[in-house]
Amino acid sequence: MRVAFASLFAPGHGDTPARERTRRVARGLAARGHEVAWLCARWWGGDHDAFEEDGIEYRSVTTDPSPTAFAARLPVALRRVDPDVVHAVNSPPTPGLGATVAGTLTRTPVVVDWWRDHPADAARRYRFLARSADGVTTPSRTTKTRVREHGADGDDVRVVPESVDFELVESAGVDDRFDAVYARRLDRHANVETFLLGLAELRGRDWTAAVVGDGPERERIEATARDLRIDDRVSFLGDLPRRERVELYKGTHVVAATATWETFATELLWALACGCVALVEYQADSSAHELVEGRERGRLVTGPAELADEFVAVGDLERKPIEREFASYDRDAVLDRYVETYRGLLGE
């Protein structure tokens, strides 16, 4: 199968969760033997218009990252690639609209992978994009709902979650220093306070906790731990390599997810695959609750007091280094969902 990725920006312009998701899919398809081209604005030096890396052929559509210029030139670029299917992204929406126009002209199906609505994007163009795409994939039901609100037919929107390397989960060691862990970028949405306040209510109990991640709010969060007089029991580990995170999750009993905004709670997924019991604070702008709803080893809470109560309540649940139920989120299994989406639109 020939798949063309139409995305103005590539990871070479700067890594973001959305671009990493796109690159992971592109690399996975290339590793399976599919022909993969990524049409984007140029981010590399030299005078060559294309190069190949990890099985992906990156092709320059424009020199500057102008959404309008990119959309105007995209139909010609797609005709040269002659793909079986086009995989576009939702932000910025203008290039995605260019892809749907080109797809209509060449009768090539266009799938839009919709990570999240970006505040800088025009809602009107989102409405056009949601209605013109042949299919839409989203990382969560929360995002699917928003795409439907833009006018997409619900039958055309499929949830394709983020994924984990389950082979790594199985092979990694176990770091059992902690009883509870919080892991995420420490920005203004992190809301680590719920986690710390809940732990502070349990000062009389024996526990240790870790906060994994870094970001602009780290100093303030560490100060909060000191103010609560629990800084001697909470270790701030900063950013850790993936294997070290997996080892930590495999040895930790409880993971807390309290962020106020989360397109997809990727670190929570990794922790769940590593056997952690999850305490998730419900937030209107977070999809984290979707990973634990209906699961015995997951609890929804609404604040620090409930988090503290549930931390005690789940103490009797067995410690597990692996939760095989989450093998369905393995890289290959999730990539299969994309391929099934493509083939469904091709009538295969």
Coordinates of C-alpha atoms in Angstrom, one line a residue:
M1 CA 0.0 0.0 0.0
R2 CA 1.2 3.5 -0.8
V3 CA 0.4 6.0 2.0
A4 CA 1.0 9.7 1.8
F5 CA 1.2 11.7 5.0
A6 CA 0.1 15.2 4.5
S7 CA 1.3 17.3 7.4
L8 CA 2.7 20.8 7.1
F9 CA 4.9 20.2 10.1
A10 CA 7.1 17.2 10.8
P11 CA 9.0 16.3 13.9
G12 CA 12.0 18.1 12.4
H13 CA 10.2 21.3 13.0
G14 CA 10.0 20.4 16.8
D15 CA 8.6 17.4 18.5
T16 CA 5.0 17.5 19.8
P17 CA 2.8 14.6 20.9
A18 CA 0.8 14.9 17.7
R19 CA 3.8 14.8 15.5
E20 CA 5.3 11.9 17.4
R21 CA 2.1 10.0 16.9
T22 CA 2.2 10.7 13.2
R23 CA 5.8 9.6 12.9
R24 CA 5.2 6.5 14.9
V25 CA 2.4 5.5 12.4
A26 CA 4.6 6.3 9.4
R27 CA 7.5 4.3 10.8
G28 CA 5.3 1.4 11.6
L29 CA 3.9 1.2 8.1
A30 CA 7.3 1.5 6.5
A31 CA 8.6 -1.3 8.8
R32 CA 5.8 -3.5 7.4
G33 CA 6.8 -2.9 3.8
H34 CA 4.3 -0.2 2.8
E35 CA 5.5 2.7 0.7
V36 CA 5.4 5.8 2.9
A37 CA 5.9 9.5 1.8
W38 CA 5.6 12.5 4.2
L39 CA 4.7 15.7 2.4
C40 CA 5.6 18.7 4.5
A41 CA 7.3 22.1 4.7
R42 CA 11.1 21.8 4.4
W43 CA 13.0 21.6 7.7
W44 CA 16.3 20.3 6.5
G45 CA 19.3 22.0 5.0
G46 CA 20.7 21.7 1.5
D47 CA 19.1 22.0 -1.9
H48 CA 17.5 18.6 -2.1
D49 CA 13.7 18.4 -2.1
A50 CA 13.5 14.9 -0.7
F51 CA 15.3 12.4 1.4
E52 CA 14.6 9.1 3.1
E53 CA 14.9 8.2 6.8
D54 CA 13.6 5.1 8.7
G55 CA 11.8 4.0 5.5
I56 CA 9.9 7.3 5.2
E57 CA 10.5 9.6 2.1
Y58 CA 10.2 13.2 3.3
R59 CA 9.2 15.5 0.4
S60 CA 9.3 19.2 0.5
V61 CA 6.0 20.9 -0.7
T62 CA 7.0 24.4 0.4
T63 CA 10.1 26.0 1.8
D64 CA 8.3 28.1 4.4
P65 CA 5.7 26.6 6.7
S66 CA 2.8 28.6 5.2
P67 CA -0.5 26.6 5.5
T68 CA -2.1 28.4 2.6
A69 CA 0.9 27.9 0.2
F70 CA 1.2 24.3 1.3
A71 CA -2.5 23.6 0.7
A72 CA -2.3 25.2 -2.8
R73 CA 0.7 23.0 -3.8
L74 CA -0.4 19.8 -2.1
P75 CA -2.6 18.5 -5.0
V76 CA 0.3 18.5 -7.4
A77 CA 2.6 16.9 -4.8
L78 CA 0.0 14.2 -4.1
R79 CA -0.4 13.4 -7.9
R80 CA 3.4 12.8 -8.1
V81 CA 3.3 10.4 -5.2
D82 CA 0.1 8.7 -6.4
P83 CA -0.9 7.2 -3.1
D84 CA -3.6 4.6 -2.4
V85 CA -4.6 6.6 0.7
V86 CA -3.8 10.0 2.3
H87 CA -3.2 10.4 6.0
A88 CA -3.7 14.0 7.0
V89 CA -3.7 15.8 10.3
N90 CA -6.2 18.3 11.6
S91 CA -3.9 21.1 12.7
P92 CA -3.5 23.5 11.0
P93 CA -6.7 22.7 9.1
T94 CA -5.9 24.4 5.8
P95 CA -3.5 21.7 4.6
G96 CA -6.0 19.0 5.6
L97 CA -8.6 20.8 3.5
G98 CA -6.1 20.8 0.6
A99 CA -5.7 17.1 1.0
T100 CA -9.4 16.5 0.9
V101 CA -9.8 18.6 -2.3
A102 CA -6.9 16.6 -3.9
G103 CA -8.5 13.4 -2.7
T104 CA -11.8 14.3 -4.3
L105 CA -10.1 15.1 -7.6
T106 CA -8.1 11.9 -7.7
R107 CA -10.6 9.7 -6.0
T108 CA -8.1 8.9 -3.2
P109 CA -9.6 8.5 0.3
V110 CA -8.3 10.9 2.9
V111 CA -8.1 10.0 6.6
V112 CA -7.6 12.8 9.1
D113 CA -6.0 11.9 12.3
W114 CA -7.5 14.4 14.7
W115 CA -5.3 14.9 17.8
R116 CA -7.0 17.9 19.3
D117 CA -8.5 21.3 18.5
H118 CA -5.7 23.9 18.6
P119 CA -6.8 27.3 20.0
A120 CA -5.1 29.2 17.2
D121 CA -7.1 27.3 14.5
A122 CA -10.3 28.6 13.0
A123 CA -13.4 26.6 14.1
R124 CA -15.0 27.3 10.7
R125 CA -12.2 25.4 8.9
Y126 CA -12.5 22.6 11.4
R127 CA -16.2 22.2 10.4
F128 CA -15.2 22.0 6.8
L129 CA -12.5 19.5 7.5
A130 CA -14.6 17.3 9.7
R131 CA -17.3 17.1 7.1
S132 CA -15.0 16.6 4.0
A133 CA -12.7 13.9 5.3
D134 CA -13.5 10.3 4.2
G135 CA -12.6 9.1 7.6
V136 CA -11.4 10.5 10.9
T137 CA -9.3 8.8 13.6
T138 CA -9.0 10.2 17.1
P139 CA -7.0 9.2 20.2
S140 CA -10.0 9.2 22.5
R141 CA -13.8 9.2 22.8
T142 CA -13.5 12.7 24.2
T143 CA -11.9 14.0 21.0
K144 CA -14.3 12.0 18.9
T145 CA -17.2 13.9 20.6
R146 CA -15.6 17.2 19.6
V147 CA -15.1 16.1 16.0
R148 CA -18.7 15.1 15.8
E149 CA -19.6 18.5 17.2
H150 CA -17.8 20.0 14.2
G151 CA -20.2 18.1 12.0
A152 CA -18.5 14.7 11.2
D153 CA -20.7 11.7 10.9
G154 CA -20.1 9.5 14.0
D155 CA -19.9 6.4 11.8
D156 CA -16.9 8.0 10.0
V157 CA -14.9 8.6 13.2
R158 CA -12.9 5.8 14.8
V159 CA -11.0 5.9 18.1
V160 CA -7.4 4.8 17.6
P161 CA -5.6 5.3 21.0
E162 CA -2.0 5.9 21.7
S163 CA 0.1 2.7 22.2
V164 CA 2.9 1.1 24.3
D165 CA 5.8 -1.2 23.5
F166 CA 4.5 -4.3 25.3
E167 CA 7.6 -6.2 24.6
L168 CA 9.5 -3.5 26.6
V169 CA 6.9 -3.9 29.4
E170 CA 7.6 -7.6 29.5
S171 CA 11.4 -7.4 29.4
A172 CA 12.1 -4.5 31.7
G173 CA 13.2 -4.9 35.3
V174 CA 11.4 -3.8 38.4
D175 CA 12.1 -0.7 40.5
D176 CA 10.1 -1.2 43.7
R177 CA 11.2 1.9 45.7
F178 CA 7.8 3.6 45.6
D179 CA 4.2 3.0 46.6
A180 CA 2.7 5.8 44.4
V181 CA 3.7 7.7 41.3
Y182 CA 2.7 10.7 39.3
A183 CA 4.2 11.1 35.8
R184 CA 3.6 13.9 33.3
R185 CA 5.1 17.1 32.0
L186 CA 5.0 19.6 34.8
D187 CA 3.2 22.5 33.2
R188 CA 0.2 24.6 34.1
H189 CA -2.2 21.7 33.4
A190 CA -0.3 19.1 35.6
N191 CA -2.4 19.7 38.8
V192 CA 0.1 17.7 40.9
E193 CA -1.5 19.4 43.9
T194 CA -4.3 16.9 44.0
F195 CA -1.8 14.1 44.3
L196 CA 0.3 15.8 46.9
L197 CA -2.7 17.0 49.0
G198 CA -4.1 13.5 49.0
L199 CA -0.8 12.0 50.2
A200 CA -0.6 14.7 52.8
E201 CA -3.8 13.4 54.3
L202 CA -2.1 10.1 54.9
R203 CA 0.9 11.4 56.8
G204 CA 0.2 8.8 59.5
R205 CA 0.7 5.9 57.1
D206 CA 3.8 4.4 55.7
W207 CA 4.3 5.4 52.0
T208 CA 6.8 6.7 49.5
A209 CA 6.0 8.5 46.3
A210 CA 7.7 9.7 43.1
V211 CA 6.9 12.5 40.7
V212 CA 8.3 11.8 37.2
G213 CA 8.7 14.6 34.7
D214 CA 10.0 18.2 34.3
G215 CA 8.6 21.5 33.2
P216 CA 8.1 25.1 34.1
E217 CA 6.0 24.3 37.2
R218 CA 8.5 22.0 38.8
E219 CA 9.9 24.4 41.3
R220 CA 6.5 25.5 42.5
I221 CA 5.3 21.9 42.8
E222 CA 8.4 21.0 44.9
A223 CA 7.7 24.0 47.1
T224 CA 4.2 22.7 47.6
A225 CA 5.5 19.4 48.8
R226 CA 7.8 21.2 51.3
D227 CA 4.9 23.4 52.5
L228 CA 2.8 20.2 53.1
R229 CA 5.8 18.7 55.0
I230 CA 5.9 15.6 52.8
D231 CA 9.0 16.5 50.7
D232 CA 11.1 13.9 52.6
R233 CA 8.7 11.1 51.3
V234 CA 8.2 12.5 47.7
S235 CA 11.1 12.1 45.2
F236 CA 11.1 14.4 42.2
L237 CA 13.0 12.3 39.6
G238 CA 12.8 14.6 36.6
D239 CA 12.6 13.2 33.1
L240 CA 13.5 9.6 32.8
P241 CA 14.3 7.4 29.8
R242 CA 11.4 5.2 28.8
R243 CA 12.9 1.9 30.2
E244 CA 13.5 3.5 33.6
R245 CA 10.0 4.7 33.7
V246 CA 8.7 1.3 32.8
E247 CA 10.8 -0.3 35.5
L248 CA 9.5 2.3 38.0
Y249 CA 5.8 1.6 37.0
K250 CA 6.3 -2.1 37.3
G251 CA 7.4 -1.8 40.9
T252 CA 4.9 0.8 42.0
H253 CA 1.4 -0.1 43.3
V254 CA -0.6 3.1 42.5
V255 CA -0.4 5.7 39.7
A256 CA -2.3 9.0 40.0
A257 CA -3.6 11.0 37.0
T258 CA -4.9 14.4 38.0
A259 CA -4.0 16.7 35.1
T260 CA -6.7 19.2 34.1
W261 CA -6.0 18.8 30.4
E262 CA -4.9 15.6 28.6
T263 CA -5.6 14.7 25.0
F264 CA -4.5 11.2 25.8
A265 CA -3.0 10.1 29.1
T266 CA 0.0 8.3 27.6
E267 CA 2.0 7.9 30.9
L268 CA -1.2 6.5 32.6
L269 CA -1.5 3.9 29.8
W270 CA 2.1 2.8 30.3
A271 CA 1.6 2.6 34.1
L272 CA -1.6 0.5 33.6
A273 CA 0.2 -1.9 31.3
C274 CA 2.8 -2.2 34.0
G275 CA 0.2 -3.4 36.5
C276 CA -0.4 -0.2 38.5
V277 CA -3.7 0.5 40.1
A278 CA -5.0 3.9 38.8
L279 CA -6.5 6.8 40.7
V280 CA -7.8 9.2 38.1
E281 CA -9.3 12.6 39.0
Y282 CA -12.2 13.3 36.5
Q283 CA -11.5 16.5 34.5
A284 CA -13.8 17.8 31.7
D285 CA -10.8 18.5 29.5
S286 CA -9.0 15.2 30.0
S287 CA -9.6 11.8 28.5
A288 CA -7.7 9.9 31.2
H289 CA -10.9 8.5 32.8
E290 CA -11.6 6.5 29.6
L291 CA -8.7 4.2 30.4
V292 CA -10.1 3.2 33.8
E293 CA -13.8 3.2 33.4
G294 CA -15.2 -0.2 34.3
R295 CA -11.9 -1.6 35.4
E296 CA -11.4 -3.2 38.8
R297 CA -7.9 -1.7 39.1
G298 CA -9.0 1.8 38.4
R299 CA -10.9 4.4 40.5
L300 CA -12.3 7.8 39.6
V301 CA -12.0 10.5 42.2
T302 CA -13.1 14.1 42.5
G303 CA -10.5 15.6 44.8
P304 CA -7.6 15.1 47.3
A305 CA -9.8 13.6 50.0
E306 CA -11.3 10.9 47.7
L307 CA -7.8 10.2 46.3
A308 CA -6.6 9.6 49.8
D309 CA -9.5 7.3 50.6
E310 CA -9.1 5.3 47.5
F311 CA -5.3 5.0 48.0
V312 CA -6.1 3.2 51.2
A313 CA -9.0 1.2 49.7
V314 CA -6.9 -0.3 46.9
G315 CA -4.1 -1.3 49.2
D316 CA -5.5 -4.8 49.4
L317 CA -5.3 -5.3 45.6
E318 CA -2.4 -7.4 44.5
R319 CA 0.8 -5.9 43.2
K320 CA 1.3 -6.8 39.5
P321 CA 4.3 -6.0 37.3
I322 CA 2.4 -6.5 34.1
E323 CA -1.3 -6.2 33.1
R324 CA -1.7 -8.4 30.0
E325 CA -5.2 -6.9 29.3
F326 CA -3.3 -3.9 27.9
A327 CA -1.5 -6.0 25.3
S328 CA -4.3 -4.7 23.0
Y329 CA -2.6 -1.3 23.2
D330 CA 0.7 -2.7 21.8
R331 CA 2.3 -0.8 19.0
D332 CA 1.5 -3.4 16.4
A333 CA -2.1 -3.9 17.6
V334 CA -2.8 -0.2 17.4
L335 CA -1.1 0.1 14.0
D336 CA -3.5 -2.6 12.8
R337 CA -6.4 -0.2 13.5
Y338 CA -5.0 2.4 11.2
V339 CA -4.4 -0.2 8.4
E340 CA -8.0 -1.5 8.9
T341 CA -9.2 2.1 8.6
Y342 CA -7.3 2.6 5.3
R343 CA -8.4 -0.8 3.9
G344 CA -12.0 -0.1 4.8
L345 CA -12.0 3.1 2.8
L346 CA -10.4 1.3 -0.1
G347 CA -13.1 -1.3 0.0
E348 CA -10.7 -4.1 0.8

